[in-house]
Backbone as CSV, one residue per row, in Angstrom:
resi,resn,N_x,N_y,N_z,CA_x,CA_y,CA_z,C_x,C_y,C_z
1,MET,121.968,118.481,156.996,122.748,117.405,157.572,122.526,116.138,156.750
2,THR,123.566,115.457,156.452,123.483,114.223,155.691,123.267,113.058,156.635
3,ALA,122.327,112.201,156.302,122.049,111.031,157.129,123.139,109.992,156.931
4,THR,123.373,109.215,157.961,124.336,108.126,157.886,123.587,106.814,158.021
5,THR,124.311,105.715,157.766,123.654,104.419,157.926,123.246,104.197,159.375
6,ALA,123.857,104.961,160.318,123.434,104.864,161.716,122.025,105.440,161.890
7,GLU,121.556,106.217,160.905,120.221,106.797,160.985,119.204,105.976,160.197
8,VAL,119.549,104.740,159.920,118.651,103.786,159.279,118.675,102.533,160.131
9,ASP,117.504,102.127,160.579,117.408,100.894,161.341,116.581,99.912,160.530
10,VAL,117.150,98.749,160.273,116.464,97.694,159.518,116.366,96.464,160.404
11,HIS,115.212,95.808,160.379,115.003,94.574,161.139,116.177,93.637,160.868
12,PRO,116.756,93.016,161.916,117.950,92.186,161.718,117.779,91.055,160.703
13,GLU,116.583,90.499,160.579,116.381,89.408,159.627,116.239,89.904,158.187
14,LEU,116.172,91.238,157.995,116.061,91.797,156.649,117.293,92.591,156.247
15,ALA,118.306,92.623,157.099,119.481,93.464,156.853,120.110,93.201,155.481
16,GLY,120.149,91.984,155.038,120.719,91.678,153.735,119.746,91.874,152.579
17,TRP,118.481,92.076,152.894,117.441,92.153,151.870,116.928,93.564,151.616
18,LEU,116.991,94.416,152.631,116.393,95.749,152.544,117.508,96.793,152.626
19,PRO,118.030,97.227,151.482,119.160,98.164,151.501,118.758,99.547,152.015
20,ALA,119.660,100.185,152.740,119.407,101.519,153.292,119.049,102.512,152.192
21,GLU,119.605,102.348,151.008,119.328,103.282,149.902,117.845,103.293,149.543
22,ARG,117.180,102.154,149.653,115.757,102.083,149.335,114.938,102.924,150.319
23,LEU,115.493,103.133,151.508,114.790,103.873,152.550,115.119,105.369,152.523
24,HIS,115.960,105.797,151.601,116.296,107.219,151.417,116.444,107.951,152.756
25,PRO,117.490,107.637,153.523,117.615,108.235,154.857,117.718,109.761,154.857
26,ASP,118.056,110.377,153.723,118.125,111.838,153.650,116.770,112.481,153.376
27,ARG,115.758,111.688,153.044,114.429,112.235,152.718,113.658,112.481,154.015
28,PRO,113.355,113.752,154.333,112.681,114.031,155.605,111.193,113.671,155.609
29,LEU,110.532,113.789,154.472,109.113,113.440,154.367,108.868,112.720,153.053
30,TRP,107.954,111.754,153.083,107.598,110.978,151.910,106.183,111.348,151.486
31,THR,105.938,111.336,150.184,104.592,111.574,149.668,103.809,110.256,149.698
32,PRO,102.479,110.328,149.589,101.700,109.083,149.521,102.138,108.177,148.361
33,ASP,102.480,108.754,147.201,102.936,107.932,146.074,104.267,107.246,146.384
34,GLU,105.187,107.964,147.028,106.479,107.365,147.400,106.280,106.253,148.426
35,LEU,105.374,106.465,149.371,105.088,105.432,150.365,104.458,104.204,149.717
36,ARG,103.532,104.434,148.785,102.903,103.303,148.075,103.963,102.517,147.300
37,ASP,104.865,103.222,146.636,105.935,102.528,145.913,106.813,101.715,146.868
38,LEU,107.106,102.279,148.046,107.925,101.573,149.029,107.232,100.308,149.523
39,THR,105.954,100.399,149.901,105.269,99.202,150.415,105.072,98.162,149.311
40,ALA,104.745,98.620,148.102,104.525,97.674,146.996,105.825,96.960,146.622
41,THR,106.899,97.712,146.522,108.199,97.113,146.170,108.662,96.158,147.264
42,THR,108.518,96.568,148.507,108.930,95.712,149.620,108.119,94.421,149.630
43,ALA,106.807,94.519,149.475,105.956,93.323,149.479,106.301,92.394,148.308
44,ARG,106.541,92.972,147.156,106.822,92.176,145.957,108.210,91.532,146.020
45,GLU,109.222,92.339,146.320,110.598,91.848,146.238,111.045,91.066,147.468
46,LEU,110.389,91.280,148.598,110.802,90.601,149.836,109.735,89.644,150.359
47,ALA,108.867,89.165,149.482,107.763,88.297,149.909,108.267,87.089,150.704
48,GLY,109.302,86.445,150.239,109.832,85.264,150.946,110.340,85.593,152.338
49,PRO,111.281,86.548,152.464,111.751,86.893,153.815,110.639,87.416,154.723
50,LEU,109.703,88.187,154.169,108.616,88.705,154.991,107.720,87.573,155.492
51,THR,107.427,86.616,154.627,106.607,85.472,155.022,107.286,84.704,156.155
52,GLY,108.624,84.630,156.111,109.367,83.971,157.182,109.276,84.696,158.519
53,LEU,109.056,85.994,158.494,108.927,86.779,159.726,107.531,86.707,160.342
54,LEU,106.530,86.451,159.520,105.129,86.547,159.959,104.801,85.661,161.146
55,ARG,103.984,86.203,162.024,103.407,85.456,163.137,101.923,85.781,163.147
56,TYR,101.122,84.836,163.569,99.678,85.052,163.712,99.323,84.824,165.168
57,VAL,98.698,85.831,165.774,98.386,85.804,167.195,96.871,85.929,167.343
58,PRO,96.213,84.946,167.948,94.756,85.002,168.044,94.224,86.194,168.852
59,GLU,94.977,86.660,169.859,94.466,87.693,170.756,94.381,89.078,170.103
60,ARG,95.243,89.354,169.128,95.260,90.681,168.495,96.082,90.614,167.222
61,ARG,95.982,91.670,166.429,96.852,91.748,165.257,98.310,91.692,165.720
62,TRP,99.162,91.101,164.908,100.599,91.044,165.190,101.299,92.036,164.274
63,TRP,102.406,92.623,164.727,103.178,93.536,163.893,104.646,93.489,164.265
64,ALA,105.477,93.867,163.291,106.920,94.003,163.503,107.390,95.201,162.688
65,ARG,108.201,96.029,163.316,108.782,97.151,162.578,109.902,96.607,161.697
66,LEU,109.810,96.894,160.402,110.811,96.430,159.442,111.954,97.417,159.295
67,ALA,111.630,98.709,159.355,112.671,99.729,159.169,112.188,101.060,159.714
68,LEU,113.176,101.896,160.062,112.890,103.229,160.563,114.008,104.171,160.141
69,THR,113.621,105.318,159.601,114.543,106.433,159.369,113.877,107.659,159.979
70,ARG,114.522,108.781,159.913,113.908,110.005,160.426,112.678,110.377,159.594
71,GLY,112.584,109.896,158.336,111.479,110.277,157.464,110.400,109.244,157.252
72,VAL,110.654,107.979,157.596,109.677,106.930,157.295,109.817,105.764,158.267
73,GLU,108.677,105.114,158.532,108.679,103.849,159.257,107.980,102.816,158.388
74,LEU,108.455,101.578,158.443,107.943,100.488,157.617,107.597,99.328,158.539
75,TRP,106.396,98.761,158.366,105.878,97.723,159.257,105.357,96.531,158.468
76,LEU,105.351,95.372,159.117,104.701,94.158,158.630,103.611,93.812,159.632
77,LEU,102.392,93.585,159.151,101.258,93.239,160.019,100.634,91.934,159.564
78,SER,100.091,91.186,160.521,99.315,89.996,160.175,97.903,90.162,160.705
79,TRP,96.972,89.502,160.015,95.540,89.633,160.304,94.887,88.263,160.214
80,LEU,94.467,87.711,161.326,93.659,86.498,161.285,92.234,86.891,160.884
81,PRO,91.435,85.951,160.384,90.049,86.290,160.043,89.348,86.971,161.221
82,GLY,88.688,88.085,160.923,87.964,88.849,161.932,88.778,89.926,162.626
83,GLN,90.097,89.885,162.525,90.897,90.921,163.176,90.798,92.228,162.395
84,CYS,90.823,93.345,163.155,90.642,94.645,162.520,91.249,95.746,163.371
85,THR,91.314,96.924,162.799,91.665,98.123,163.544,90.374,98.797,163.976
86,GLU,90.477,99.682,164.924,89.378,100.589,165.222,89.435,101.698,164.175
87,PRO,88.361,102.441,163.961,88.446,103.588,163.057,89.505,104.563,163.597
88,HIS,90.413,105.012,162.730,91.502,105.870,163.185,92.057,106.704,162.039
89,ASP,92.765,107.768,162.408,93.577,108.496,161.439,95.032,108.294,161.847
90,HIS,95.936,108.870,161.102,97.359,108.693,161.393,97.998,109.977,161.885
91,GLY,97.210,110.799,162.563,97.741,111.971,163.232,98.360,113.006,162.321
92,GLY,97.987,112.992,161.059,98.561,113.932,160.107,99.691,113.351,159.283
93,ALA,100.069,112.107,159.543,101.095,111.452,158.731,100.459,110.917,157.449
94,ALA,101.223,110.925,156.367,100.819,110.232,155.145,101.109,108.751,155.340
95,GLY,100.438,107.896,154.586,100.647,106.470,154.772,100.380,105.658,153.533
96,SER,100.628,104.369,153.670,100.387,103.423,152.593,100.313,102.029,153.180
97,PHE,99.596,101.147,152.480,99.733,99.726,152.768,99.555,98.928,151.493
98,THR,100.243,97.802,151.472,100.167,96.842,150.373,99.840,95.491,150.972
99,VAL,98.881,94.793,150.387,98.493,93.479,150.881,99.517,92.455,150.383
100,LEU,100.167,91.803,151.329,101.171,90.784,151.022,100.508,89.438,150.727
101,THR,99.541,89.069,151.559,98.791,87.824,151.356,97.349,88.046,151.793
102,GLY,96.433,87.315,151.199,95.037,87.387,151.592,94.330,88.608,151.040
103,THR,93.262,88.983,151.714,92.446,90.139,151.316,92.102,90.942,152.561
104,LEU,92.214,92.262,152.447,91.819,93.159,153.532,90.725,94.085,153.027
105,ASP,89.757,94.347,153.875,88.674,95.269,153.542,88.921,96.580,154.272
106,GLU,88.888,97.662,153.518,89.124,98.984,154.090,87.871,99.834,153.921
107,THR,87.424,100.423,155.014,86.395,101.457,154.977,87.133,102.740,155.318
108,TYR,86.995,103.769,154.482,87.782,104.979,154.693,86.978,106.227,154.364
109,ARG,87.521,107.337,154.840,86.854,108.605,154.647,87.854,109.737,154.798
110,TYR,87.669,110.752,153.973,88.378,112.015,154.150,87.387,112.981,154.788
111,PRO,87.847,113.959,155.581,86.919,114.894,156.229,85.941,115.499,155.218
112,GLY,84.668,115.473,155.586,83.635,116.039,154.734,83.222,115.155,153.579
113,GLY,83.913,114.060,153.367,83.609,113.178,152.242,82.760,111.991,152.667
114,PRO,82.286,111.234,151.680,81.467,110.055,151.983,82.317,108.890,152.478
115,LEU,81.682,107.960,153.147,82.350,106.704,153.487,82.535,105.906,152.210
116,ARG,83.693,105.319,152.068,83.983,104.476,150.905,84.503,103.138,151.410
117,ARG,84.284,102.122,150.595,84.756,100.782,150.945,85.535,100.201,149.772
118,ALA,86.570,99.460,150.115,87.361,98.794,149.084,87.849,97.459,149.634
119,SER,87.802,96.449,148.800,88.371,95.153,149.122,89.714,95.092,148.416
120,ARG,90.778,94.859,149.178,92.131,94.903,148.627,92.756,93.510,148.727
121,ALA,92.988,92.921,147.567,93.533,91.563,147.488,95.057,91.602,147.418
122,THR,95.661,90.429,147.473,97.115,90.309,147.412,97.676,91.163,146.277
123,GLY,98.669,91.985,146.622,99.322,92.857,145.648,98.729,94.251,145.561
124,ALA,97.520,94.448,146.072,96.901,95.781,146.018,97.674,96.727,146.927
125,ALA,97.926,97.932,146.419,98.663,98.946,147.173,97.887,100.252,147.141
126,VAL,97.847,100.936,148.270,97.160,102.219,148.355,98.031,103.178,149.160
127,GLY,98.144,104.403,148.678,98.814,105.470,149.416,97.773,106.508,149.773
128,PHE,97.941,107.164,150.905,96.946,108.146,151.320,97.605,109.320,152.026
129,GLY,96.913,110.459,151.941,97.402,111.688,152.545,97.030,111.803,154.009
130,ALA,97.431,112.921,154.577,97.296,113.150,156.010,95.851,113.197,156.491
131,GLY,94.879,113.533,155.634,93.500,113.650,156.065,92.715,112.357,156.041
132,HIS,93.331,111.269,155.725,92.687,109.971,155.557,92.427,109.320,156.917
133,ALA,91.226,108.808,157.112,90.905,108.002,158.292,90.288,106.705,157.780
134,HIS,90.562,105.606,158.468,90.052,104.330,157.969,89.921,103.290,159.064
135,ARG,89.306,102.191,158.661,89.204,100.968,159.455,89.561,99.846,158.505
136,VAL,90.485,98.998,158.916,90.933,97.891,158.078,90.573,96.592,158.795
137,ARG,90.079,95.610,158.015,89.590,94.363,158.613,89.839,93.191,157.663
138,ASN,90.153,92.050,158.251,90.206,90.809,157.486,88.838,90.150,157.614
139,ASP,88.009,90.348,156.597,86.686,89.735,156.573,86.702,88.366,155.888
140,GLY,87.877,87.944,155.454,87.986,86.685,154.740,88.055,85.483,155.676
141,ALA,88.201,84.318,155.074,88.255,83.069,155.832,89.691,82.593,156.056
142,VAL,90.684,83.297,155.467,92.086,82.902,155.595,92.892,84.070,156.152
143,PRO,94.034,83.790,156.786,94.876,84.865,157.301,95.355,85.792,156.172
144,ALA,95.659,87.014,156.556,96.188,88.007,155.626,97.418,88.652,156.253
145,ALA,98.211,89.320,155.417,99.374,90.071,155.895,99.532,91.296,155.005
146,SER,100.130,92.342,155.562,100.294,93.586,154.816,101.550,94.321,155.262
147,VAL,102.068,95.153,154.349,103.232,96.000,154.605,102.726,97.437,154.649
148,HIS,103.098,98.178,155.707,102.623,99.550,155.913,103.804,100.503,156.039
149,ALA,103.603,101.755,155.618,104.621,102.797,155.788,103.936,104.102,156.151
150,TYR,104.613,104.905,156.980,104.075,106.190,157.426,105.186,107.230,157.435
151,SER,104.821,108.463,157.065,105.765,109.572,157.087,105.033,110.843,157.472
152,PRO,105.499,111.580,158.476,106.672,111.290,159.298,106.411,110.073,160.187
153,PRO,107.487,109.447,160.669,107.331,108.239,161.472,106.888,108.533,162.900
154,LEU,106.324,107.510,163.506,105.999,107.476,164.924,105.080,108.601,165.387
155,VAL,104.192,109.045,164.488,103.154,109.996,164.874,101.996,109.168,165.430
156,PRO,101.472,109.514,166.596,100.394,108.697,167.158,99.123,108.741,166.309
157,THR,98.364,107.673,166.366,97.063,107.647,165.697,96.001,108.185,166.651
158,ARG,94.894,108.632,166.067,93.722,109.023,166.856,92.619,108.062,166.496
159,GLN,91.967,107.492,167.505,90.872,106.564,167.250,89.539,107.282,167.387
160,TYR,88.550,106.763,166.659,87.202,107.310,166.666,86.221,106.187,166.961
161,ALA,85.076,106.536,167.529,84.025,105.542,167.748,83.482,105.060,166.405
162,SER,83.460,105.975,165.429,82.931,105.672,164.102,83.627,106.572,163.095
163,LEU,83.701,106.145,161.865,84.260,107.013,160.824,83.371,108.231,160.573
164,HIS,82.124,108.176,161.027,81.235,109.336,160.923,81.667,110.446,161.883
165,ASP,82.521,110.127,162.869,82.966,111.096,163.875,84.199,111.888,163.463
166,ILE,84.675,111.687,162.257,85.872,112.408,161.813,85.544,113.896,161.727
167,PRO,86.387,114.751,162.313,86.119,116.189,162.247,86.285,116.732,160.836
168,ALA,85.779,117.938,160.616,85.865,118.573,159.291,87.309,118.768,158.860
169,GLU,88.210,118.876,159.811,89.640,118.988,159.500,90.396,118.138,160.507
170,ILE,91.305,117.326,160.031,92.108,116.490,160.925,93.415,117.237,161.177
171,PRO,93.559,117.808,162.372,94.788,118.553,162.639,95.965,117.600,162.825
172,PRO,97.134,117.971,162.300,98.290,117.095,162.471,98.774,117.083,163.914
173,LEU,99.186,115.930,164.360,99.855,115.817,165.648,101.334,116.088,165.407
174,PRO,102.037,116.573,166.404,103.446,116.913,166.166,104.293,115.682,165.880
175,ALA,105.163,115.821,164.881,106.142,114.772,164.596,107.248,114.872,165.640
176,SER,107.918,113.791,165.869,108.967,113.763,166.875,110.173,114.590,166.443
177,THR,110.762,115.278,167.396,112.001,116.004,167.145,113.144,115.390,167.942
178,MET,112.902,114.246,168.553,113.938,113.619,169.370,115.060,113.065,168.500
179,PRO,116.259,112.911,169.073,117.386,112.331,168.325,117.042,110.935,167.814
180,PHE,117.705,110.546,166.712,117.392,109.267,166.074,117.518,108.100,167.049
181,GLY,118.518,108.117,167.910,118.692,107.030,168.879,117.489,106.870,169.786
182,GLU,116.863,107.987,170.184,115.666,107.913,171.010,114.467,107.433,170.191
183,LEU,114.387,107.870,168.920,113.332,107.361,168.045,113.431,105.845,167.944
184,LEU,114.655,105.385,167.750,114.915,103.962,167.594,114.522,103.179,168.844
185,ALA,114.678,103.789,170.002,114.372,103.097,171.257,112.873,102.877,171.444
186,ARG,112.043,103.643,170.723,110.602,103.426,170.833,110.282,102.075,170.219
187,THR,109.663,101.214,170.948,109.516,99.827,170.521,108.331,99.561,169.617
188,GLY,107.391,100.461,169.540,106.224,100.196,168.706,105.262,99.231,169.361
189,GLU,105.231,99.210,170.682,104.337,98.280,171.392,102.880,98.532,171.032
190,GLU,102.540,99.790,170.759,101.164,100.086,170.383,100.896,99.734,168.928
191,GLY,101.946,99.527,168.177,101.816,99.128,166.781,101.389,100.262,165.875
192,PRO,101.368,99.985,164.605,101.007,101.009,163.642,99.484,101.195,163.570
């Protein structure tokens, strides 16, 4: 089945900036490299419009869904100093993030592997496979923002008390099979 522009949802403030072709609505699954290219290109080419969308909320990280197709979801997140995620995986989805502004610190692990840490400054982009679990934090003194993508879209995350609790194998959670209109109706209240 060929996807139509009705199967691509773009944030209304980015409709003129983020063409449906960039989101490849016919692509059912994206690789970590394709996701990294998407987040890096979006952060680089849409820095101005994205900065205009950003909000900083003291109570929790802020996020806005930028785009959704059957194969990928794209998000913008903001991080005040000290804000972070809990340790989590992406339920078997591949993912990526690119730092739009500031610096984010990532502690990550693949099942059976060692804990690793990386400080990711503005422009840094990382793509990761389905077995990746991480914790992301703004340890800096200034706000940060990042662009994230996941494929398949809207797969729930699993949280852990610690990255040491990651099982030897991270089983995938089922991707949604609901019609695109129902996918679109999911608001992302829980965020990425």
